[in-house]
Coordinates of C-alpha atoms in Angstrom, one line a residue:
M1 CA 12.2 -42.5 -15.5
K2 CA 11.6 -39.8 -18.0
I3 CA 12.7 -36.3 -17.1
I4 CA 9.6 -34.1 -16.4
N5 CA 11.1 -30.5 -16.8
R6 CA 8.5 -28.2 -18.0
Y7 CA 6.2 -25.4 -16.7
I8 CA 2.9 -26.2 -15.6
V9 CA 0.3 -25.0 -18.1
F10 CA -2.7 -23.7 -16.2
G11 CA -5.2 -24.3 -19.0
L12 CA -5.8 -20.5 -19.4
T13 CA -7.8 -19.7 -22.4
V14 CA -6.7 -16.3 -23.4
A15 CA -9.2 -14.2 -25.1
I16 CA -8.3 -11.6 -27.9
A17 CA -8.7 -8.2 -26.3
W18 CA -11.3 -5.8 -27.8
S19 CA -12.1 -2.3 -26.9
C20 CA -14.3 -1.6 -23.9
T21 CA -17.1 1.0 -24.0
Y22 CA -18.3 2.9 -21.1
D23 CA -21.5 5.0 -20.9
E24 CA -21.0 7.8 -18.5
P25 CA -23.8 7.6 -15.9
E26 CA -25.9 10.6 -15.0
M27 CA -24.7 12.2 -11.9
S28 CA -26.3 14.5 -9.5
Q29 CA -24.2 17.4 -8.0
P30 CA -21.1 16.0 -6.3
T31 CA -21.1 16.4 -2.5
S32 CA -19.3 15.2 0.7
G33 CA -22.5 14.7 2.5
T34 CA -21.9 14.7 6.2
A35 CA -18.2 13.6 5.8
D36 CA -15.1 15.6 5.5
F37 CA -12.5 14.3 3.0
T38 CA -10.1 17.3 3.5
K39 CA -7.3 14.9 4.5
M40 CA -7.6 11.3 4.1
V41 CA -5.1 8.8 5.7
S42 CA -4.9 5.2 4.6
V43 CA -3.5 2.3 6.5
G44 CA -3.1 -1.3 5.4
N45 CA -1.1 -3.9 3.8
S46 CA -0.4 -4.8 0.1
L47 CA -3.8 -4.0 -1.0
T48 CA -3.6 -0.5 0.4
A49 CA -0.1 0.0 -1.0
G50 CA -1.2 -1.0 -4.5
F51 CA 0.9 -4.3 -4.7
M52 CA 0.3 -5.9 -8.1
D53 CA 2.0 -8.6 -10.2
G54 CA 3.9 -9.9 -7.3
A55 CA 5.6 -6.6 -6.7
L56 CA 5.3 -3.0 -5.7
Y57 CA 6.1 -0.8 -8.6
N58 CA 4.9 2.4 -10.4
Q59 CA 1.7 1.4 -12.0
G60 CA 0.2 -0.5 -9.1
Q61 CA 1.1 2.2 -6.6
M62 CA -0.3 5.0 -8.9
N63 CA -3.6 2.9 -9.0
S64 CA -3.8 1.8 -5.4
F65 CA -7.4 2.1 -4.2
P66 CA -6.5 4.8 -1.8
A67 CA -4.9 6.9 -4.6
L68 CA -8.0 6.4 -6.8
L69 CA -10.3 7.0 -3.9
A70 CA -8.6 10.2 -3.1
M71 CA -8.6 11.4 -6.6
Q72 CA -12.5 11.0 -6.7
M73 CA -12.7 12.7 -3.2
E74 CA -10.9 15.8 -4.8
L75 CA -14.2 16.4 -6.6
V76 CA -16.0 16.8 -3.3
G77 CA -13.4 18.8 -1.4
G78 CA -10.7 16.2 -0.8
G79 CA -7.2 17.3 -0.4
E80 CA -3.8 16.1 -1.7
F81 CA -2.9 12.4 -1.2
N82 CA 0.9 11.5 -1.1
Q83 CA 2.3 8.1 -1.2
P84 CA 5.8 6.8 -0.6
D85 CA 6.8 6.6 -4.3
I86 CA 8.7 3.5 -5.2
N87 CA 10.1 5.0 -8.5
S88 CA 10.3 1.6 -10.3
D89 CA 8.7 0.3 -13.4
V90 CA 9.5 -3.2 -12.7
G91 CA 9.6 -3.5 -8.9
F92 CA 11.1 -6.3 -6.9
S93 CA 9.3 -9.7 -6.3
G94 CA 12.3 -11.6 -4.8
L95 CA 15.6 -13.2 -5.7
A96 CA 16.6 -15.5 -8.5
S97 CA 18.0 -19.0 -7.7
D98 CA 21.6 -17.6 -7.6
G99 CA 20.5 -15.6 -4.4
T100 CA 21.7 -12.2 -5.6
T101 CA 19.8 -11.3 -8.9
P102 CA 16.6 -9.4 -8.2
L103 CA 13.5 -10.4 -10.0
G104 CA 10.9 -7.9 -11.0
R105 CA 7.2 -8.0 -11.5
L106 CA 5.4 -10.9 -13.0
R107 CA 3.9 -10.9 -16.6
L108 CA 2.4 -13.6 -18.6
V109 CA 4.8 -15.7 -20.7
G110 CA 2.6 -18.0 -22.6
S111 CA 0.2 -19.0 -19.8
V112 CA 2.8 -18.8 -17.0
P113 CA 3.4 -15.8 -14.8
T114 CA 7.0 -15.2 -15.1
P115 CA 9.2 -12.4 -13.4
I116 CA 11.1 -9.6 -15.3
V117 CA 14.8 -10.1 -14.9
P118 CA 16.4 -8.1 -13.5
G119 CA 14.1 -6.4 -11.0
E120 CA 14.9 -3.4 -9.0
F121 CA 15.8 -3.4 -5.3
P122 CA 13.4 -0.9 -3.6
G123 CA 15.2 2.2 -2.5
A124 CA 14.6 4.6 0.5
F125 CA 11.8 7.1 0.1
A126 CA 13.4 10.3 -0.5
G127 CA 10.4 12.7 -0.2
D128 CA 8.7 14.4 2.8
K129 CA 7.8 11.6 5.3
S130 CA 5.7 14.0 7.3
A131 CA 3.4 14.6 4.4
L132 CA 2.5 11.1 3.7
N133 CA -1.1 9.8 3.5
N134 CA -0.7 6.2 2.4
F135 CA 0.8 3.9 5.1
G136 CA 0.1 0.5 3.2
V137 CA 2.9 -2.0 3.8
P138 CA 2.9 -5.2 1.8
G139 CA 3.3 -8.3 4.0
I140 CA 2.3 -6.7 7.4
T141 CA 0.0 -8.4 9.7
L142 CA -2.0 -6.4 12.5
G143 CA 0.6 -7.5 15.0
T144 CA 3.6 -6.2 13.0
A145 CA 1.9 -2.9 12.2
L146 CA 2.1 -2.2 15.9
I147 CA 5.8 -3.0 16.7
P148 CA 9.0 -1.2 15.8
N149 CA 10.8 -4.3 14.7
T150 CA 8.9 -4.1 11.4
G151 CA 11.0 -1.0 10.6
T152 CA 14.1 -1.9 12.3
P153 CA 17.1 -2.5 9.9
G154 CA 18.5 -6.0 10.3
D155 CA 15.8 -7.2 12.7
D156 CA 14.3 -10.6 11.9
L157 CA 10.9 -8.9 11.5
E158 CA 12.1 -6.1 9.4
N159 CA 9.9 -5.3 6.5
G160 CA 12.0 -3.3 4.0
L161 CA 9.0 -1.8 2.5
Y162 CA 8.2 0.0 5.7
T163 CA 11.8 0.8 6.7
R164 CA 12.1 2.8 3.4
F165 CA 9.6 5.3 4.6
A166 CA 9.3 4.8 8.3
S167 CA 9.3 8.2 10.2
S168 CA 12.0 6.7 12.6
P169 CA 13.3 3.2 11.5
G170 CA 13.7 1.2 14.6
T171 CA 11.5 3.3 16.7
S172 CA 8.3 4.1 14.8
T173 CA 5.4 1.8 13.8
V174 CA 3.1 1.5 10.9
I175 CA 0.1 2.4 13.0
G176 CA 1.9 5.0 14.9
D177 CA 3.0 6.9 11.7
A178 CA -0.6 6.6 10.3
A179 CA -2.2 7.8 13.5
A180 CA 0.3 10.7 13.7
A181 CA -0.7 11.6 10.1
L182 CA -4.3 11.5 10.9
A183 CA -3.8 13.5 14.1
D184 CA -2.1 16.2 12.0
G185 CA -5.5 17.5 10.5
G186 CA -6.8 14.2 9.3
T187 CA -10.6 14.1 8.7
F188 CA -11.1 10.7 7.2
F189 CA -9.3 7.3 7.0
T190 CA -9.3 3.8 5.4
F191 CA -8.3 0.9 7.5
W192 CA -7.7 -2.5 5.8
L193 CA -5.5 -4.8 7.9
G194 CA -5.8 -8.4 8.9
N195 CA -5.5 -10.1 5.4
N196 CA -2.0 -11.3 6.1
D197 CA -3.0 -12.8 9.4
I198 CA -4.8 -15.4 7.3
L199 CA -3.2 -15.1 3.7
G200 CA 0.4 -15.8 4.5
Y201 CA -0.5 -19.0 6.1
A202 CA -2.8 -20.0 3.4
T203 CA -0.6 -19.3 0.5
G204 CA 2.2 -21.1 2.2
G205 CA 0.2 -24.3 2.1
A206 CA -0.8 -24.0 5.7
A207 CA 2.6 -25.3 6.7
N208 CA 3.8 -22.5 9.1
E209 CA 1.6 -22.3 12.1
T210 CA 3.7 -19.5 13.6
I211 CA 2.3 -17.1 11.1
F212 CA -1.4 -18.0 11.6
T213 CA -2.7 -15.5 13.9
D214 CA -4.9 -16.8 16.8
L215 CA -8.3 -15.4 17.7
N216 CA -7.3 -13.8 21.0
T217 CA -4.2 -12.1 19.4
F218 CA -6.2 -10.8 16.5
S219 CA -8.8 -9.4 18.8
Q220 CA -6.3 -7.6 20.8
T221 CA -4.2 -6.2 17.9
L222 CA -7.4 -5.2 16.0
N223 CA -8.7 -3.1 19.0
Q224 CA -5.3 -1.6 19.6
A225 CA -4.8 -0.6 15.9
L226 CA -8.2 0.6 15.1
G227 CA -8.4 2.2 18.6
A228 CA -5.1 4.3 17.9
M229 CA -6.5 5.6 14.7
L230 CA -9.9 6.6 16.3
A231 CA -8.0 8.2 19.3
A232 CA -5.7 10.2 16.9
A233 CA -8.6 12.2 15.5
P234 CA -11.8 11.7 17.5
D235 CA -14.0 13.5 14.9
A236 CA -12.5 11.7 11.9
E237 CA -14.7 9.2 10.0
G238 CA -13.6 6.1 8.2
V239 CA -14.1 2.9 6.4
V240 CA -12.9 -0.4 7.5
A241 CA -12.6 -3.4 5.2
N242 CA -12.8 -7.1 6.1
I243 CA -10.9 -10.2 5.0
P244 CA -11.7 -12.0 1.7
D245 CA -12.2 -15.8 1.7
V246 CA -9.0 -17.4 0.1
L247 CA -11.3 -19.2 -2.4
S248 CA -11.9 -15.7 -3.9
I249 CA -8.5 -15.4 -5.3
P250 CA -7.1 -17.2 -8.4
F251 CA -4.0 -18.2 -6.7
F252 CA -5.5 -21.5 -5.6
K253 CA -7.3 -22.2 -8.9
L254 CA -4.6 -22.0 -11.6
V255 CA -2.6 -25.2 -11.1
P256 CA -4.6 -28.4 -11.4
Y257 CA -4.1 -31.1 -8.7
N258 CA -3.3 -33.6 -11.5
S259 CA -0.4 -31.6 -13.2
I260 CA 1.8 -34.6 -13.8
P261 CA 1.5 -35.8 -17.5
L262 CA 3.0 -39.3 -17.9
D263 CA 3.0 -41.9 -20.7
A264 CA 2.3 -45.5 -20.0
T265 CA 6.0 -46.6 -19.9
T266 CA 7.0 -43.8 -17.6
A267 CA 3.9 -44.4 -15.2
A268 CA 4.8 -48.2 -15.0
G269 CA 8.4 -47.3 -13.9
V270 CA 7.3 -45.0 -11.4
N271 CA 4.9 -47.5 -9.9
I272 CA 7.7 -50.0 -9.6
A273 CA 9.7 -47.5 -7.7
Y274 CA 6.8 -47.1 -5.1
G275 CA 6.2 -50.8 -4.9
E276 CA 7.8 -51.2 -1.5
Y277 CA 5.8 -48.2 -0.1
N278 CA 2.6 -49.7 -1.5
A279 CA 3.4 -53.1 0.2
G280 CA 3.9 -51.3 3.5
L281 CA 0.5 -49.8 3.2
A282 CA -0.9 -53.2 2.6
A283 CA 0.9 -54.5 5.7
A284 CA -0.4 -51.6 7.7
L285 CA -4.0 -52.4 6.6
G286 CA -3.5 -56.0 7.6
A287 CA -2.3 -55.0 11.0
M288 CA -5.4 -52.7 11.3
L289 CA -3.2 -49.6 11.7
I290 CA -5.1 -47.8 9.0
T291 CA -8.6 -48.1 7.6
Q292 CA -9.4 -49.4 4.1
E293 CA -10.3 -45.7 3.2
E294 CA -6.9 -44.4 4.3
H295 CA -5.2 -47.2 2.5
D296 CA -6.8 -46.4 -0.8
R297 CA -6.2 -42.8 -0.4
R298 CA -2.5 -43.3 0.1
V299 CA -1.7 -45.9 -2.6
I300 CA 0.7 -44.4 -5.1
N301 CA -0.5 -45.2 -8.5
F302 CA 0.5 -43.3 -11.7
V303 CA -1.4 -43.9 -14.9
E304 CA -1.0 -42.8 -18.5
G305 CA -2.3 -39.2 -18.7
D306 CA -2.5 -36.6 -15.9
N307 CA -1.7 -37.5 -12.4
G308 CA -1.9 -36.1 -9.0
Y309 CA 1.6 -35.3 -7.6
V310 CA 3.1 -37.0 -4.4
I311 CA 3.1 -35.1 -1.3
T312 CA 4.0 -35.6 2.4
D313 CA 0.8 -35.2 4.5
D314 CA 1.1 -34.9 8.2
E315 CA -2.6 -35.5 8.6
L316 CA -2.1 -39.2 7.7
T317 CA -1.6 -41.9 10.2
D318 CA 2.0 -42.2 11.4
V319 CA 2.4 -46.0 10.4
A320 CA 6.2 -46.0 11.2
T321 CA 5.7 -45.0 14.8
L322 CA 2.5 -47.0 15.4
S323 CA 4.3 -50.1 14.2
G324 CA 7.3 -49.5 16.4
G325 CA 9.4 -49.2 13.2
M326 CA 8.4 -52.5 11.7
I327 CA 6.6 -50.7 8.9
P328 CA 9.0 -47.8 8.1
I329 CA 6.8 -46.0 5.5
P330 CA 6.4 -42.1 5.2
N331 CA 3.2 -40.2 5.2
L332 CA 2.8 -40.1 1.4
R333 CA -0.3 -39.8 -0.9
Q334 CA -1.1 -38.2 -4.3
T335 CA -3.0 -35.0 -4.5
A336 CA -6.8 -35.3 -5.0
P337 CA -9.4 -33.0 -6.5
T338 CA -10.4 -31.8 -3.1
D339 CA -6.8 -30.3 -2.5
L340 CA -5.9 -26.7 -3.2
V341 CA -2.8 -26.2 -5.0
P342 CA -0.7 -22.9 -4.5
L343 CA 0.4 -21.1 -7.6
T344 CA 3.9 -21.3 -6.3
V345 CA 3.9 -25.1 -6.9
A346 CA 4.0 -24.3 -10.6
S347 CA 7.6 -23.2 -10.5
V348 CA 9.0 -26.5 -8.9
L349 CA 6.6 -29.3 -9.9
G350 CA 8.4 -31.7 -12.2
T351 CA 11.9 -30.1 -11.8
L352 CA 14.8 -32.1 -10.9
V353 CA 16.5 -32.3 -7.5
D354 CA 19.5 -33.7 -9.2
P355 CA 19.8 -32.4 -12.8
D356 CA 21.6 -35.7 -13.7
D357 CA 19.1 -38.0 -12.2
P358 CA 15.7 -38.3 -14.0
N359 CA 14.4 -40.2 -11.0
T360 CA 14.5 -37.0 -8.7
A361 CA 11.5 -35.2 -10.3
R362 CA 9.7 -33.2 -7.7
G363 CA 6.3 -34.4 -7.2
V364 CA 6.9 -37.8 -8.8
G365 CA 10.2 -39.4 -7.6
V366 CA 10.7 -36.9 -4.8
P367 CA 7.5 -35.9 -2.8
L368 CA 6.8 -32.2 -2.2
G369 CA 6.3 -31.0 1.3
D370 CA 3.3 -29.9 3.3
E371 CA 3.7 -26.4 1.9
S372 CA 2.7 -27.7 -1.6
V373 CA -1.0 -28.2 -0.9
V374 CA -3.9 -27.0 1.3
T375 CA -5.9 -30.0 2.4
P376 CA -9.6 -30.0 3.0
A377 CA -9.0 -29.9 6.8
E378 CA -6.6 -27.1 6.5
L379 CA -9.1 -25.1 4.3
A380 CA -11.9 -25.5 6.8
T381 CA -9.7 -24.2 9.5
I382 CA -8.6 -21.2 7.4
Q383 CA -12.2 -20.3 6.5
S384 CA -13.5 -20.8 10.0
R385 CA -10.8 -18.3 11.3
T386 CA -11.7 -15.8 8.4
E387 CA -15.3 -15.8 9.6
Q388 CA -14.3 -15.3 13.1
F389 CA -11.9 -12.4 12.3
N390 CA -14.6 -10.8 10.1
Q391 CA -17.1 -10.9 12.9
L392 CA -14.5 -9.2 15.1
I393 CA -14.1 -6.5 12.5
A394 CA -17.9 -6.1 12.1
D395 CA -18.2 -5.8 15.8
A396 CA -15.6 -3.1 16.0
V397 CA -17.2 -1.1 13.3
D398 CA -20.6 -1.6 15.0
A399 CA -19.2 -0.3 18.3
N400 CA -18.2 2.9 16.4
S401 CA -21.0 3.1 14.0
S402 CA -21.4 6.9 14.1
Q403 CA -17.9 7.3 12.7
L404 CA -17.3 4.1 10.8
V405 CA -18.7 2.0 8.0
L406 CA -17.8 -1.5 6.9
F407 CA -16.6 -2.4 3.5
D408 CA -17.5 -6.1 3.1
A409 CA -14.7 -7.0 0.7
N410 CA -15.4 -10.7 1.5
T411 CA -18.9 -10.8 0.1
L412 CA -17.9 -8.6 -2.8
L413 CA -15.2 -10.9 -4.0
Q414 CA -17.3 -14.0 -3.4
D415 CA -19.9 -12.4 -5.6
L416 CA -17.4 -11.6 -8.3
V417 CA -16.3 -15.3 -8.3
V418 CA -19.8 -16.5 -8.7
N419 CA -21.5 -13.9 -10.9
G420 CA -18.8 -11.7 -12.4
A421 CA -19.5 -8.2 -13.0
S422 CA -20.7 -6.0 -15.9
I423 CA -19.3 -2.4 -16.2
N424 CA -21.6 -0.9 -18.6
G425 CA -21.5 -3.7 -20.9
S426 CA -17.9 -4.8 -20.4
A427 CA -17.3 -8.0 -18.3
L428 CA -15.0 -8.4 -15.3
D429 CA -14.4 -11.6 -13.5
A430 CA -12.3 -13.1 -10.7
S431 CA -9.5 -14.4 -13.0
L432 CA -6.3 -13.2 -14.3
I433 CA -7.2 -13.9 -18.0
P434 CA -6.9 -10.9 -20.3
P435 CA -8.8 -8.7 -21.0
F436 CA -11.5 -9.2 -18.3
G437 CA -9.7 -10.7 -15.3
A438 CA -9.7 -8.4 -12.4
F439 CA -6.7 -10.0 -10.7
S440 CA -3.0 -9.3 -11.5
T441 CA -0.6 -12.0 -12.6
D442 CA 0.3 -13.0 -9.0
G443 CA -3.2 -14.4 -8.5
V444 CA -3.7 -12.5 -5.3
H445 CA -3.9 -8.9 -5.8
P446 CA -6.1 -6.9 -8.2
N447 CA -4.8 -5.4 -11.5
S448 CA -5.4 -1.8 -12.2
R449 CA -8.8 -2.3 -13.5
G450 CA -9.7 -4.5 -10.5
Y451 CA -8.4 -1.8 -8.2
A452 CA -10.6 0.8 -10.0
Y453 CA -13.7 -1.7 -9.6
L454 CA -12.9 -2.1 -6.1
T455 CA -12.6 1.6 -5.4
N456 CA -16.0 2.1 -7.0
E457 CA -17.6 -0.4 -4.7
M458 CA -15.9 1.4 -1.7
I459 CA -17.3 4.8 -3.0
E460 CA -20.7 3.3 -3.0
V461 CA -20.4 2.3 0.7
I462 CA -19.0 5.6 1.7
N463 CA -21.8 7.4 -0.2
S464 CA -24.5 5.5 1.3
K465 CA -23.2 5.9 4.9
F466 CA -22.4 9.6 4.9
G467 CA -24.9 10.9 2.4
A468 CA -22.1 11.8 0.0
N469 CA -22.1 11.8 -3.7
I470 CA -18.4 11.0 -4.7
P471 CA -18.3 10.4 -8.4
E472 CA -17.4 6.9 -9.5
L473 CA -14.5 6.0 -11.8
N474 CA -14.6 4.4 -15.2
P475 CA -12.9 1.2 -14.5
N476 CA -12.6 0.6 -18.3
D477 CA -10.1 3.4 -18.4
Y478 CA -7.7 1.3 -16.3
P479 CA -5.6 -1.5 -17.9
G480 CA -6.1 -5.2 -17.0
N481 CA -3.4 -7.8 -17.6
A482 CA -1.4 -7.6 -20.9
L483 CA -1.8 -10.4 -23.4
P484 CA 0.8 -13.1 -23.0
E485 CA 4.2 -12.5 -24.5

């Protein structure tokens, strides 16, 4: 069989950048209204930290939404806003295949997000931990924001991006540190947690149930975390953000389901290799172990042109067990238009398990696992739980409506997907395509321009709730994604 050894091209049509214009809006006198922005404290996950391009690095951290929000709040009496500076231009996104070389932030090479090599391991924060305002930690859930394991060196649940600035690694918690900062003269806070209680499960192809938070746990941890912030400074006010739908991010839209291109000869050879499997399906149909619909869905048939890749799907009927081992076929099928393909699949699809054996191409001769796709049933579960979590967040805000306002990030991003946005004549959309894409090259987090847009939308919510007039940013002053290298 012909070796398939190439990157997946996402079909991104990259536009030529041109200058963006911005007409400064007429502003009335800036004011804080009924709110007090003297000291703002922010707690959250990667979005609060300014994570971007698959890494935490200087540009993303500098343009985190809390940093931009605090900058605008300074115009209405807001104070200094300190972050646990990462001091890295390229950041750290993981390890190379050798297990030791650090990989840096992603950038577009052609149409493929590719890491800078080498990256830089994050070092310990050397500044004054007691003066911090931003407690955003990439990767944390509501639960891990509440336990000291998150900052305990060597613990299975350790998150090094918290350990590096934890007030007391092994003892302190993210929420505890944020609440302590708020208790020390804090007047306003932002709270954006819960995304990773959904996102990690979704981006992992809905394969790891242990990281998919259940409704009762979410309710308990939300009340505990938000309650700690409210108790820390009973007079403080704040904004609480909810969880965006996973379909709002480009991560699931960049790799087509039919990403296996084959010529006629190769397709015919692959089909011969799956002949025994297809015969087993026919036998299972004849024995009435599966329906005609499932049979047709599971038949492996490659054609000349673009093809779905082969996956293991645990939702399919276990024919081998039902037949008592008489029809020992695995639960295989090819991906279909209704499947969501995680961006991470692009780096493995078509590569060889055995470099010397062209029949071991992943997704062709070797099926990919459950983590390589989000099925319609899995998506429905993810979206249902997102709705349930968001209702709990809305209820918590309503219960404290004199102090809190809801920032509906879910509706905002869904609208950006459908309608895009116009920033005084300059377009912004829910893609990573330069120059108008709002998302960074990891397909999940905003780029600097996207963070600026998000900040303005949050400013509007704060202004409306508290009668303030915080001036908005000019998002066109902030860079989107660079053109491909």
